[in-house]
Amino acid sequence: MRRRRFWPWFWLALGAIYFFVPLLATGEFSLRAQRDAFSLLAYQRVLQDNQFISSFLFSLRMGILTILFGVLLIVPTTYWVHLRLPRLRPLVELLTLLPFVIPVIVLVFGLIRTYSSPPFRMTTTPATTDILLIGGYMVISLPYLYRSVDVGLRAMDVRSLTEAAQSLGAGWGTILFRVIMPNLRTAVLTGALLTLAIVIGELTLAQYLARPAFGPYMALLGQNRAYEPAALAIMSFGMTWAAMGLIYFLTRGQQAQIGGGH
Amino acid sequence: MAYLELHNLSKTFGGSGAVVDFDLAVERGEFVSFLGPSGCGKTTTLRMIAGFELPTSGQVTLDGKDLTTKPPNQRNVGMVFQSYALFPNMTVAKNVGFGLKVRGRPKDEVEGRVKEMLELIKMSHLEKRFPYQLSGGQQQRVALARALAIQPHVLLLDEPLSALDAKIRVELRAEIRRIQRELQITTVYVTHDQEEALSISDRVVVMNAGRMEQVGQPFEIYNFPRTEFVAGFVGTLNQLRVTVVEAASGRVAFADQSFLTSGPLEAGKGETVLAMLRPEELHFGVAPGENQLDGKVESVNFLGSLVRIQLSVGPAKVTLDALNERRLNLPRVGEMQTISFPPHAVWVMPAA
């Protein structure tokens, strides 16, 4: 009995040490900006930096646009594959995994090569470059968004729900926005927050497209400062946990629905 | 002209015929069931009426109008699914009102109709619940109310009771029939459960391998099956390979014994035919004017209201159903018993 109790706790403790020691060390280090005393000086400096705010807001905006267009692309496509082309599912799954195989650096050079010369000259103004950036982000976040939507669709009887709505007189728009989307709330939210996390931290795309995003700012800070990057790391960790808490809070009701509906 | 007509309806999936030459006329207010084993084409036929499948050939008409290629959302046909298919994000009331809301009906009308429908299924007190808070039987009643709320021309039910417990199944079956009679709605019901089809329908269509085997009232289907498949699929049946002794009187020989069938036979003397009779037509003991066979009791199954006894008569097995009563003396396994049955209970089909 005792033996069986001991080992699970041992592994749990080992895991906890593995995760929390670096975090605690980083946290401790971030408080050491002032000599001989703990202080929030590093945090203060980060938050006072105008570039921090502006680059964060820029990435947030890009992230939200990526989510918007990503959802509009992925949800109807995945829904259609589930409903009418179930045999294509393995192929679509493979396609959505490509961003894992193709390095972002290849993607960004490809984008620049294709869209910096006629007939598509898109790298000349910030606005058109942002379109390229969002396109690139959509590709990078594709596996995550697709997976969550796919899992969400698997959890419901897509065909029967569609046919029930059709027999009641609903057209495709009504079915998609009043029946399918509301039941994908958890899935879309999960995918959206993952996408946001990826976009906020992304470095390569924004760097090579020369846009003032949060990723390049963090990299720059990391190269030039000592205590501020640690403070940033702790802050982004906190934001991630806040986002996860948000998912949990917003989807509590729906988990029960999906769990109990079958 | 009948209200709902299916003319030579066929559907082919990748070369093989799922439904072949389906021809049926359903009258207004009639309750018709499609009965058959899985894969017999009954659901495909229903889905062609609903518009979810396009027939390879043939025509569907409703009240004289051609529906064959009309999309499902323009047919005004109510559909109930085996999996209930309630919208998980909507309350009971929202589910029931969905069809009317989609049609852009005013709020008062939608609310009034929802109330009426929930009264019909006796669930007014649960209007604010979500589907996951309801039992399977309740969910299916809501699905029925939702399908009926749009006042459909035809109500289609695709194995609606298959996912439910035996007791709820029988209750809900009676309820569906009550509501159908009350609203006088033309209904097509798909099931693989023969008891369900026989108990609920005005007429039953028995299907096998994409084809209609027989169409008729439940009594007719059960007692006068026209094909071997119908005879075997609907109810339990004794099929005995017998030899004709005298065609004019209908006498046949079976395992060194002989008995009379219901009338003169078409087959000649010495030919082998199949004699069929239902287990409930058999009883123990000797009765004047009836056929007798001697057999050995092989098994006794007590089923509640029925006792099912298997006997071996020569090389064949014969099943006898006795109604249960408290004074019944159950035969013992291994005993020799005499069983009797009237000649009119036996019908003959050519042996395959």
XYZ file of N, CA and C in Angstrom, chain B residues 155-295:
423
model
N -44.883 13.853 -42.111
C -43.966 13.608 -40.990
C -43.177 12.336 -41.285
N -41.835 12.456 -41.212
C -40.987 11.304 -41.478
C -40.241 10.931 -40.204
N -40.251 9.658 -39.840
C -39.557 9.219 -38.634
C -38.588 8.102 -38.995
N -37.303 8.320 -38.707
C -36.274 7.348 -39.066
C -35.823 6.591 -37.826
N -36.356 5.416 -37.603
C -36.047 4.595 -36.424
C -36.049 5.429 -35.146
N -37.112 6.144 -34.856
C -37.067 7.112 -33.759
C -36.946 6.480 -32.379
N -37.281 5.205 -32.254
C -37.304 4.603 -30.914
C -36.159 3.632 -30.674
N -35.293 3.480 -31.661
C -34.262 2.437 -31.571
C -33.257 2.668 -30.459
N -33.053 3.934 -30.069
C -32.037 4.205 -29.050
C -32.619 4.211 -27.633
N -33.889 3.841 -27.506
C -34.542 3.965 -26.196
C -34.745 2.608 -25.508
N -34.987 2.654 -24.197
C -35.258 1.433 -23.433
C -36.586 0.819 -23.866
N -36.698 -0.482 -23.659
C -37.883 -1.215 -24.112
C -39.190 -0.590 -23.618
N -39.231 -0.204 -22.355
C -40.477 0.280 -21.777
C -40.860 1.648 -22.354
N -39.875 2.532 -22.440
C -40.101 3.867 -23.001
C -40.523 3.743 -24.469
N -39.929 2.755 -25.134
C -40.200 2.540 -26.550
C -41.691 2.288 -26.770
N -42.254 1.418 -25.931
C -43.671 1.067 -26.078
C -44.555 2.271 -25.738
N -44.181 2.998 -24.690
C -44.965 4.181 -24.306
C -44.964 5.232 -25.396
N -43.762 5.521 -25.906
C -43.610 6.592 -26.886
C -44.265 6.225 -28.209
N -44.245 4.946 -28.511
C -44.873 4.437 -29.720
C -46.371 4.768 -29.692
N -47.000 4.510 -28.542
C -48.429 4.811 -28.406
C -48.662 6.319 -28.509
N -47.722 7.079 -27.949
C -47.860 8.530 -27.960
C -47.743 9.098 -29.377
N -46.805 8.552 -30.142
C -46.632 8.995 -31.535
C -47.930 8.736 -32.306
N -48.498 7.563 -32.092
C -49.729 7.205 -32.794
C -50.890 8.131 -32.366
N -50.964 8.417 -31.060
C -52.034 9.302 -30.566
C -51.924 10.676 -31.221
N -50.699 11.225 -31.224
C -50.497 12.557 -31.790
C -50.773 12.550 -33.296
N -50.337 11.486 -33.954
C -50.563 11.392 -35.406
C -52.054 11.377 -35.714
N -52.818 10.642 -34.901
C -54.267 10.574 -35.119
C -54.912 11.919 -34.827
N -54.421 12.570 -33.754
C -55.000 13.847 -33.341
C -54.805 14.904 -34.427
N -53.605 14.927 -35.016
C -53.298 15.952 -36.018
C -53.636 15.509 -37.432
N -53.988 14.235 -37.581
C -54.315 13.703 -38.910
C -53.183 13.945 -39.904
N -51.957 13.723 -39.445
C -50.819 14.023 -40.303
C -50.326 12.775 -41.037
N -50.050 12.950 -42.320
C -49.535 11.856 -43.142
C -48.140 11.498 -42.641
N -47.913 10.224 -42.335
C -46.673 9.839 -41.664
C -46.012 8.637 -42.331
N -44.695 8.734 -42.494
C -43.917 7.581 -42.947
C -42.909 7.259 -41.863
N -42.888 5.990 -41.460
C -42.129 5.561 -40.286
C -41.208 4.419 -40.691
N -39.912 4.579 -40.390
C -38.952 3.534 -40.744
C -38.551 2.763 -39.496
N -38.580 1.452 -39.566
C -38.176 0.641 -38.412
C -37.697 -0.731 -38.861
N -36.861 -1.368 -38.016
C -36.488 -2.759 -38.291
C -37.204 -3.680 -37.301
N -38.040 -3.064 -36.436
C -38.713 -3.804 -35.380
C -40.122 -4.145 -35.850
N -40.368 -5.422 -36.096
C -41.651 -5.810 -36.687
C -42.822 -5.543 -35.755
N -42.602 -5.728 -34.463
C -43.694 -5.496 -33.519
C -44.127 -4.028 -33.567
N -43.098 -3.140 -33.650
C -43.355 -1.712 -33.733
C -44.164 -1.389 -34.993
N -43.713 -1.925 -36.115
C -44.384 -1.638 -37.390
C -45.817 -2.140 -37.373
N -46.021 -3.351 -36.854
C -47.363 -3.939 -36.874
C -48.303 -3.177 -35.944
N -47.780 -2.720 -34.811
C -48.670 -2.130 -33.805
C -49.051 -0.695 -34.133
N -48.225 0.017 -34.885
C -48.412 1.456 -35.011
C -49.054 1.869 -36.349
N -48.984 1.006 -37.367
C -49.248 1.474 -38.735
C -50.641 1.171 -39.250
N -51.061 1.994 -40.214
C -52.233 1.649 -41.015
C -51.835 0.613 -42.059
N -50.670 0.875 -42.668
C -50.148 -0.085 -43.634
C -48.647 -0.270 -43.417
N -48.159 -1.450 -43.748
C -46.733 -1.758 -43.598
C -46.177 -2.113 -44.976
N -44.986 -1.555 -45.285
C -44.272 -1.952 -46.494
C -43.079 -2.781 -46.036
N -43.073 -4.065 -46.373
C -41.923 -4.899 -46.000
C -40.917 -4.831 -47.139
N -39.660 -4.507 -46.794
C -38.624 -4.356 -47.815
C -37.489 -5.326 -47.583
N -36.872 -5.746 -48.691
C -35.691 -6.590 -48.602
C -34.802 -6.319 -49.799
N -33.509 -6.136 -49.567
C -32.515 -5.917 -50.622
C -32.967 -4.854 -51.623
N -33.511 -3.746 -51.122
C -33.863 -2.619 -51.980
C -35.217 -2.732 -52.664
N -35.868 -3.857 -52.479
C -37.159 -4.040 -53.156
C -38.304 -4.145 -52.152
N -39.514 -3.777 -52.634
C -40.707 -3.946 -51.812
C -41.113 -5.405 -51.909
N -41.305 -6.035 -50.765
C -41.724 -7.430 -50.785
C -43.246 -7.516 -50.734
N -43.850 -6.714 -49.855
C -45.301 -6.753 -49.717
C -45.782 -5.471 -49.048
N -46.943 -4.989 -49.485
C -47.564 -3.827 -48.851
C -48.934 -4.251 -48.366
N -49.267 -3.966 -47.123
C -50.589 -4.344 -46.648
C -50.820 -3.920 -45.224
N -52.049 -4.148 -44.754
C -52.356 -3.849 -43.362
C -51.619 -4.846 -42.475
N -51.312 -4.455 -41.239
C -50.537 -5.339 -40.363
C -51.107 -6.752 -40.262
N -52.426 -6.873 -40.125
C -53.062 -8.181 -40.002
C -52.771 -9.049 -41.228
N -52.869 -8.387 -42.387
C -52.658 -9.054 -43.661
C -51.196 -9.519 -43.802
N -50.272 -8.609 -43.445
C -48.845 -8.923 -43.560
C -48.483 -10.117 -42.684
N -49.041 -10.131 -41.482
C -48.673 -11.184 -40.530
C -49.322 -12.516 -40.889
N -50.589 -12.467 -41.239
C -51.317 -13.711 -41.451
C -51.297 -14.222 -42.881
N -51.097 -13.315 -43.828
C -51.086 -13.747 -45.227
C -49.844 -13.241 -45.957
N -48.664 -13.609 -45.480
C -47.447 -13.161 -46.164
C -47.399 -13.736 -47.572
N -46.984 -12.900 -48.520
C -47.011 -13.356 -49.899
C -45.673 -13.918 -50.368
N -44.590 -13.565 -49.653
C -43.306 -14.138 -50.063
C -42.676 -14.843 -48.867
N -41.701 -15.693 -49.179
C -41.022 -16.437 -48.135
C -40.311 -15.483 -47.184
N -39.748 -14.381 -47.771
C -39.031 -13.420 -46.932
C -39.952 -12.792 -45.903
N -41.127 -12.339 -46.360
C -42.076 -11.694 -45.442
C -42.486 -12.683 -44.358
N -42.789 -13.904 -44.778
C -43.210 -14.922 -43.821
C -42.144 -15.138 -42.755
N -40.882 -15.173 -43.176
C -39.795 -15.441 -42.246
C -39.409 -14.243 -41.405
N -39.498 -13.030 -41.993
C -39.028 -11.837 -41.288
C -40.027 -11.339 -40.258
N -41.311 -11.432 -40.614
C -42.337 -10.916 -39.706
C -42.839 -12.045 -38.818
N -42.543 -11.973 -37.552
C -42.986 -12.994 -36.610
C -42.123 -14.246 -36.679
N -42.431 -15.191 -35.816
C -41.729 -16.478 -35.813
C -42.553 -17.442 -36.644
N -41.877 -18.319 -37.337
C -42.596 -19.167 -38.276
C -42.002 -20.571 -38.289
N -42.874 -21.555 -38.340
C -42.422 -22.926 -38.584
C -42.452 -23.184 -40.081
N -41.318 -23.565 -40.639
C -41.265 -23.905 -42.062
C -40.879 -25.378 -42.166
N -41.788 -26.180 -42.693
C -41.531 -27.618 -42.778
C -41.447 -28.042 -44.238
N -40.393 -28.785 -44.557
C -40.282 -29.344 -45.920
C -41.111 -30.624 -45.957
N -42.195 -30.583 -46.722
C -43.119 -31.724 -46.732
C -43.282 -32.255 -48.152
N -43.809 -33.466 -48.257
C -44.036 -34.087 -49.562
C -45.541 -34.202 -49.790
N -45.971 -33.806 -50.991
C -47.402 -33.847 -51.287
C -47.855 -35.304 -51.395
N -48.925 -35.649 -50.648
C -49.485 -36.993 -50.710
C -50.712 -36.985 -51.608
N -51.564 -35.970 -51.404
C -52.788 -35.882 -52.217
C -53.085 -34.398 -52.454
N -52.905 -33.948 -53.696
C -53.025 -32.520 -53.997
C -54.449 -32.008 -53.780
N -55.459 -32.805 -54.127
C -56.851 -32.341 -54.074
C -57.294 -32.018 -52.645
N -56.910 -32.856 -51.689
C -57.323 -32.611 -50.308
C -56.318 -31.762 -49.555
N -55.124 -31.620 -50.138
C -54.081 -30.852 -49.468
C -53.314 -31.655 -48.448
N -53.329 -32.980 -48.567
C -52.612 -33.801 -47.578
C -51.136 -33.893 -47.928
N -50.300 -33.706 -46.905
C -48.849 -33.788 -47.098
C -48.243 -34.720 -46.064
N -47.072 -35.267 -46.406
C -46.377 -36.166 -45.483
C -45.171 -35.454 -44.899
N -44.926 -35.749 -43.604
C -43.799 -35.099 -42.929
C -43.267 -36.037 -41.847
N -42.057 -36.458 -41.980
C -41.387 -37.306 -40.991
C -42.255 -38.505 -40.582
N -42.648 -39.302 -41.542
C -43.465 -40.510 -41.321
C -44.856 -40.218 -40.773
N -45.247 -38.966 -40.701
C -46.606 -38.639 -40.281
C -47.228 -37.836 -41.408
N -48.520 -37.558 -41.340
C -49.111 -36.735 -42.394
C -50.144 -35.785 -41.797
N -50.381 -34.679 -42.513
C -51.411 -33.746 -42.034
C -52.022 -32.985 -43.206
N -53.121 -32.278 -42.938
C -53.843 -31.546 -43.979
C -53.436 -30.072 -43.969
N -53.332 -29.500 -45.159
C -53.074 -28.063 -45.261
C -54.388 -27.348 -45.549
N -54.330 -26.031 -45.740
C -55.561 -25.244 -45.805
C -56.439 -25.530 -47.025
N -55.894 -26.122 -48.087
C -56.752 -26.397 -49.234
C -56.020 -27.170 -50.303
N -56.646 -27.324 -51.479
C -56.022 -28.052 -52.585
C -54.669 -27.434 -52.951
N -53.735 -28.273 -53.373
C -52.385 -27.810 -53.676
C -52.151 -27.765 -55.177
N -51.306 -26.818 -55.573
C -50.950 -26.726 -56.988
C -49.911 -27.766 -57.363
N -49.040 -28.089 -56.410
C -47.976 -29.046 -56.684
C -48.554 -30.455 -56.802
N -47.897 -31.284 -57.601
C -48.385 -32.640 -57.812
C -47.875 -33.597 -56.748
N -48.428 -34.808 -56.749
C -48.069 -35.833 -55.784
C -46.561 -36.127 -55.824
N -45.964 -36.269 -54.663
C -44.547 -36.591 -54.577
C -43.626 -35.385 -54.613
N -44.144 -34.219 -54.941
C -43.299 -33.017 -54.966
C -43.059 -32.491 -53.547
N -41.911 -31.801 -53.398
C -41.595 -31.217 -52.086
C -42.050 -29.763 -52.055
N -42.768 -29.393 -51.025
C -43.193 -27.990 -50.854
C -42.885 -27.565 -49.412
N -43.047 -26.252 -49.147
C -42.853 -25.762 -47.776
C -44.216 -25.531 -47.135
N -44.432 -26.129 -45.986
C -45.668 -25.877 -45.227
C -45.317 -24.910 -44.101
N -46.101 -23.850 -43.970
C -45.791 -22.827 -42.970
C -46.915 -22.725 -41.948
N -46.552 -22.548 -40.699
C -47.570 -22.219 -39.707
C -46.950 -21.499 -38.511
N -47.747 -20.607 -37.947
C -47.281 -19.794 -36.824
C -47.272 -20.613 -35.536
N -46.310 -20.377 -34.660
C -46.212 -21.149 -33.406
C -47.465 -21.035 -32.543
N -48.165 -19.889 -32.615
C -49.326 -19.729 -31.733
C -50.551 -20.511 -32.213
N -50.476 -21.079 -33.420
C -51.588 -21.884 -33.902
C -51.507 -23.327 -33.372
N -50.343 -23.659 -32.801
C -50.141 -25.022 -32.293
C -50.547 -25.103 -30.824
N -51.072 -26.262 -30.432
C -51.310 -26.465 -29.001
C -51.135 -27.937 -28.645
N -50.956 -28.195 -27.351
C -50.745 -29.575 -26.897
C -52.065 -30.332 -26.849
N -51.985 -31.642 -27.019
C -53.161 -32.492 -26.876
C -53.826 -32.790 -28.211
N -54.885 -33.569 -28.143
C -55.606 -33.974 -29.344
C -56.891 -33.182 -29.430
N -57.159 -32.588 -30.616
C -58.413 -31.855 -30.784
C -59.141 -32.425 -31.986
N -60.460 -32.625 -31.900
C -61.209 -33.221 -33.016
C -61.171 -32.325 -34.242
N -60.982 -32.917 -35.413
C -60.979 -32.165 -36.671
C -59.671 -31.466 -36.943
N -58.667 -31.657 -36.105
C -57.385 -30.996 -36.323
C -56.284 -32.000 -36.647
N -55.177 -31.465 -37.168
C -54.007 -32.302 -37.446
C -53.281 -32.631 -36.151
N -52.634 -33.778 -36.126
C -51.820 -34.120 -34.979
C -50.413 -34.496 -35.442
N -49.413 -34.095 -34.623
C -48.041 -34.551 -34.845
C -47.477 -34.959 -33.499
N -46.604 -35.988 -33.506
C -45.946 -36.369 -32.266
C -44.512 -35.880 -32.297
N -44.060 -35.321 -31.177
C -42.687 -34.812 -31.134
C -42.108 -34.889 -29.746
